[in-house]
Coordinates of C-alpha atoms in Angstrom, one line a residue:
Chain A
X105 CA 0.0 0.0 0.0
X106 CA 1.2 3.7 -0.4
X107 CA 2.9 5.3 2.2
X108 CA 3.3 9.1 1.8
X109 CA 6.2 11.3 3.7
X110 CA 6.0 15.1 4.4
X111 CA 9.2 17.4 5.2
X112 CA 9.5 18.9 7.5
X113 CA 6.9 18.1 9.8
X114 CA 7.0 21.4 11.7
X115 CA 8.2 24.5 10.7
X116 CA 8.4 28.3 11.5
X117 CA 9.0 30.7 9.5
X118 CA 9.0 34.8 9.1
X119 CA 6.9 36.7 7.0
X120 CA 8.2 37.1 4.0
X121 CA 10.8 34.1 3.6
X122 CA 10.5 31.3 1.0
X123 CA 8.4 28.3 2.3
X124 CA 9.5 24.2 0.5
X125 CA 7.8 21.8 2.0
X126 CA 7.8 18.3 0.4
X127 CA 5.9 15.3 -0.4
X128 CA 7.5 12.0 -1.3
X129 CA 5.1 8.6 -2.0
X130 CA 6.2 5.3 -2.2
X131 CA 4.1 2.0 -3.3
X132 CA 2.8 3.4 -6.4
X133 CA 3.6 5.0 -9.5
X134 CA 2.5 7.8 -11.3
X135 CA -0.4 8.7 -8.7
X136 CA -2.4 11.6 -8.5
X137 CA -1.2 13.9 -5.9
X138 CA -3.6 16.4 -3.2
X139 CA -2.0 19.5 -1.6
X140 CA -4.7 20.5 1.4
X141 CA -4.6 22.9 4.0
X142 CA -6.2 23.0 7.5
X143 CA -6.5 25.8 9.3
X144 CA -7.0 25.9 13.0
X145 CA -10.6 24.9 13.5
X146 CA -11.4 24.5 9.9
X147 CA -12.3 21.6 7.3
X148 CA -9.9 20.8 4.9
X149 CA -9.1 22.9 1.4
X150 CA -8.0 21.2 -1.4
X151 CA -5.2 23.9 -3.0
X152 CA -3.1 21.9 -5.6
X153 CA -3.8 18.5 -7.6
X154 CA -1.4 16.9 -10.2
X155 CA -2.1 14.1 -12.5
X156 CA 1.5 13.7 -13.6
X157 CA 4.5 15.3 -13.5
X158 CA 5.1 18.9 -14.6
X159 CA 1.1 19.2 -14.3
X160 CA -0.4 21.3 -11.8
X161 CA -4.1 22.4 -11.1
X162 CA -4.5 25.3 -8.5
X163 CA -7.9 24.9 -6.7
X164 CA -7.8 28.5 -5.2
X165 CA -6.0 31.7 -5.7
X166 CA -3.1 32.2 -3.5
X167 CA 0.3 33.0 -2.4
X168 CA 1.5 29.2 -3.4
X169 CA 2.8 26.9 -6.1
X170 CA 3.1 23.5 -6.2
X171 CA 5.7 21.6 -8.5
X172 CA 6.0 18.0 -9.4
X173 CA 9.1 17.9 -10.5
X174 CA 9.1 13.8 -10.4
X175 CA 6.7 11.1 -10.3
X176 CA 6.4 10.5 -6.6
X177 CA 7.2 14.0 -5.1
X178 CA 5.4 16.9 -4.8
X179 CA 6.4 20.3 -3.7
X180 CA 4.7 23.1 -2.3
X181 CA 6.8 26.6 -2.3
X182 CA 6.4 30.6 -1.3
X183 CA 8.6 33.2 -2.6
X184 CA 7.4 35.2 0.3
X185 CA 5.1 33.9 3.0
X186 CA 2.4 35.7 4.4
X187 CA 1.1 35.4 8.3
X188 CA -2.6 33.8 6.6
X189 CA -0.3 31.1 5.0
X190 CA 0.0 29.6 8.7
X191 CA -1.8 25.8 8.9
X192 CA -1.5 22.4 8.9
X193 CA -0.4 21.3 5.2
X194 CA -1.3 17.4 4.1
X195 CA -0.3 15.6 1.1
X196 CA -2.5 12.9 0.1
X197 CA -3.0 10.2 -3.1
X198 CA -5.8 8.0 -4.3
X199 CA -5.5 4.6 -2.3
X200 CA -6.2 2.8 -5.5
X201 CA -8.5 2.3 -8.9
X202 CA -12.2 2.5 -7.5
X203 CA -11.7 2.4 -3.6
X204 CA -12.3 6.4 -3.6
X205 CA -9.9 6.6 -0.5
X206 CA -7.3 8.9 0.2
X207 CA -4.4 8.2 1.7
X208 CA -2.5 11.0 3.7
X209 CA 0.7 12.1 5.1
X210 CA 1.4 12.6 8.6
X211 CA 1.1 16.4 7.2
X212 CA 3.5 19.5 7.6
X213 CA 2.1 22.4 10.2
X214 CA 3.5 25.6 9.0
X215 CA 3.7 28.7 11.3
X216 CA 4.4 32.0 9.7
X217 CA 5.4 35.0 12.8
Chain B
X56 CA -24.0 24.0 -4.3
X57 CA -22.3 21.4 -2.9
X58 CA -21.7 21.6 0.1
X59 CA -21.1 19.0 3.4
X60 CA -21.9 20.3 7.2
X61 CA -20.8 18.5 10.2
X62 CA -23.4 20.7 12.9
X63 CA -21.3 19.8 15.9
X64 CA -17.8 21.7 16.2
X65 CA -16.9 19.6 19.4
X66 CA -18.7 16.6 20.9
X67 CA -18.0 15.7 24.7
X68 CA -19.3 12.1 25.6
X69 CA -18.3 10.3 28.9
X70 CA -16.5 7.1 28.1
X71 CA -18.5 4.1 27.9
X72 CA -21.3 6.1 26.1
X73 CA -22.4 6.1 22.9
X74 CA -21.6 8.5 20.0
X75 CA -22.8 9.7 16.8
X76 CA -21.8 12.5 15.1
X77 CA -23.9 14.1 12.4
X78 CA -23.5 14.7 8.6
X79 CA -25.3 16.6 6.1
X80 CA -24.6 17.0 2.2
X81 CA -26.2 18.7 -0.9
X82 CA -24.8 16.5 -3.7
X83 CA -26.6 16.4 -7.1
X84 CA -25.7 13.1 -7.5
X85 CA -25.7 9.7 -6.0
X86 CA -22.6 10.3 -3.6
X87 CA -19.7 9.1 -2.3
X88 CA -19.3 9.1 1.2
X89 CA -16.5 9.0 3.9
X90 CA -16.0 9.7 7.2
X91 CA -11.9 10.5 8.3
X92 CA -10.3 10.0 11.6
X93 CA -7.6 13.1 12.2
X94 CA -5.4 12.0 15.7
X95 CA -3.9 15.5 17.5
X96 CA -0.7 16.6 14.9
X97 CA -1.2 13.7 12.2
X98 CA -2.7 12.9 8.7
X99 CA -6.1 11.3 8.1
X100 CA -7.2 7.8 8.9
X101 CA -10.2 6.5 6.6
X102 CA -12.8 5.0 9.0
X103 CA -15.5 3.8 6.3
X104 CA -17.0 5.0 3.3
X105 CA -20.3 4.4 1.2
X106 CA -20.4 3.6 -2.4
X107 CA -23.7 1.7 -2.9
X108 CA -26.0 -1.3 -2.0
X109 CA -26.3 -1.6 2.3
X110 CA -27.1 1.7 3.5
X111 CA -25.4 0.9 7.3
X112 CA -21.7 0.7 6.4
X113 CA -19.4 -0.6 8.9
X114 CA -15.6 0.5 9.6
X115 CA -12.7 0.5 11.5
X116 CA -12.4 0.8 15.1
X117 CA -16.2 0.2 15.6
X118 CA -17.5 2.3 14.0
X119 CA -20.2 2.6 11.4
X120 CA -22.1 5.0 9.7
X121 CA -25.9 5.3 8.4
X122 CA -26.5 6.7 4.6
X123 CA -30.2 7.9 4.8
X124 CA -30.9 9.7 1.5
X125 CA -34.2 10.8 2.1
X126 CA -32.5 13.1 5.3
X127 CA -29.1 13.9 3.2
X128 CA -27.1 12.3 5.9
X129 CA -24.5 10.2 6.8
X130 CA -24.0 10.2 10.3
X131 CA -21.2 8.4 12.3
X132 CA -22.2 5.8 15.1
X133 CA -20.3 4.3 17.9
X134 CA -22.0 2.0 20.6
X135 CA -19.3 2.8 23.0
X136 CA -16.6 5.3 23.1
X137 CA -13.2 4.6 24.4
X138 CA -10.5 7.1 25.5
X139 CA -8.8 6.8 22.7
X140 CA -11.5 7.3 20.1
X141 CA -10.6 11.5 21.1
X142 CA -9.6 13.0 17.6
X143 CA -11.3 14.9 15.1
X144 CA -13.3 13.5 12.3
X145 CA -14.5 14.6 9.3
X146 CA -17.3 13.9 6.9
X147 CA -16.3 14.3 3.1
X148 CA -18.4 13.8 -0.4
X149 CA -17.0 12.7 -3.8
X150 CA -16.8 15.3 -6.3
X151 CA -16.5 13.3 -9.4
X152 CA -13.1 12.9 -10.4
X153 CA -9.7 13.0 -9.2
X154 CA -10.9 12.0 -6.0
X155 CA -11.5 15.8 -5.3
X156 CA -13.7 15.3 -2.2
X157 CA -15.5 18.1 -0.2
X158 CA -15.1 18.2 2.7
X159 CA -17.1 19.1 6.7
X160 CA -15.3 21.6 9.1
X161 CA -15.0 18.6 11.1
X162 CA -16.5 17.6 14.8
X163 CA -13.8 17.5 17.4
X164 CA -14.7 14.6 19.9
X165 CA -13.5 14.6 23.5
X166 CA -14.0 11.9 26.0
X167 CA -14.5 12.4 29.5
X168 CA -13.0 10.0 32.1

């Protein structure tokens, strides 16, 4: 089954300095891939999807980009954070043809001072 | 549009007792449904999910849910809550492809001793 790691796991950063946080997923190949954020006391928002590499879908208008720059990573990046960027960021890919489950990292909590 | 609400932004239940947490959903279609398990600082757990045929689904962790179309819901059930059933849980609906679900704000459950 897929297992899906996030980097870092915890991070705190300025405004205004460049964010990277990574995805990596292993037991599959060429999956789709989720960017989601949770904010404190909030559902989740889908942000980014990619069906393959080099292809990216933005969900909503933001400060972010995503980049799949190989088949099982997935990047999400800020040239210059702002304070509403702060959250709780989870990757996640399909668990499999027809099961309609995601499966998620352990997810990537962001905190912008 | 579509649309899922989880009424209940925290649930406290004593342990021992039961537990059901509500779901509503505007869909225009026959949806999918799922309910996710979110532990403090982690990723998401699926617990069960609906696709068709029985309407009382059962999951992991005993749990199960109830699809009752004529009411829009799929609420969560649990005949007795343990300690470490405290985590927040979300409600999400298939959005055609892509797995792009939508998603509850999510009912945060606490247990009292």
């Amino acid at each position: 089954s897929q297992t899906i790691h996030q980097w870092p796991a915890t991070l705190v950063q300025p405004v205004g300095s460049p964010l990277s946080l990574e995805c990596t997923v292993e037991g599959t190949s060429n999956p789709n891939l989720y960017w989601y954020r949770q904010a404190a006391g909030r559902g989740l928002q889908l942000l980014f999807y990619s069906v393959g590499i080099g292809q990216i879908s933005s969900e909503v208008p933001q400060n972010l980009s995503a980049s799949r720059p190989q088949d099982r990573q997935f990047i999400l990046s800020s040239k210059k954070l702002l304070l509403s960027d702060s959250g709780f960021y989870l990757c996640a890919c399909p668990g499999g043809p027809g099961t309609g489950e995601l499966f998620f990292g352990e997810g990537s909590r962001l905190t912008v001072l | 549009a579509q649309s899922v609400t989880q009424p209940d932004i925290h649930i406290t239940v004593s342990e021992g007792a039961s537990l059901e947490l509500r779901c509503n959903y505007s869909y225009g279609a026959t949806p999918y449904l799922f309910w996710y398990v979110q532990s403090p600082g982690q990723g998401l757990q699926l617990l069960l999910k609906y696709f068709s045929g029985d309407t009382l689904v059962q999951g992991i962790k005993g749990f199960e849910a109830e699809f009752k179309r004529s009411q829009s819901s799929f609420n969560l059930r649990k005949p007795s809550v343990h300690w470490s059933d405290a985590a927040e849980y979300f409600c999400a609906v298939g959005a055609g492809s892509n797995y792009q679900l939508i998603w509850g704000a999510g009912t945060k459950l606490i247990i009292k001793p």
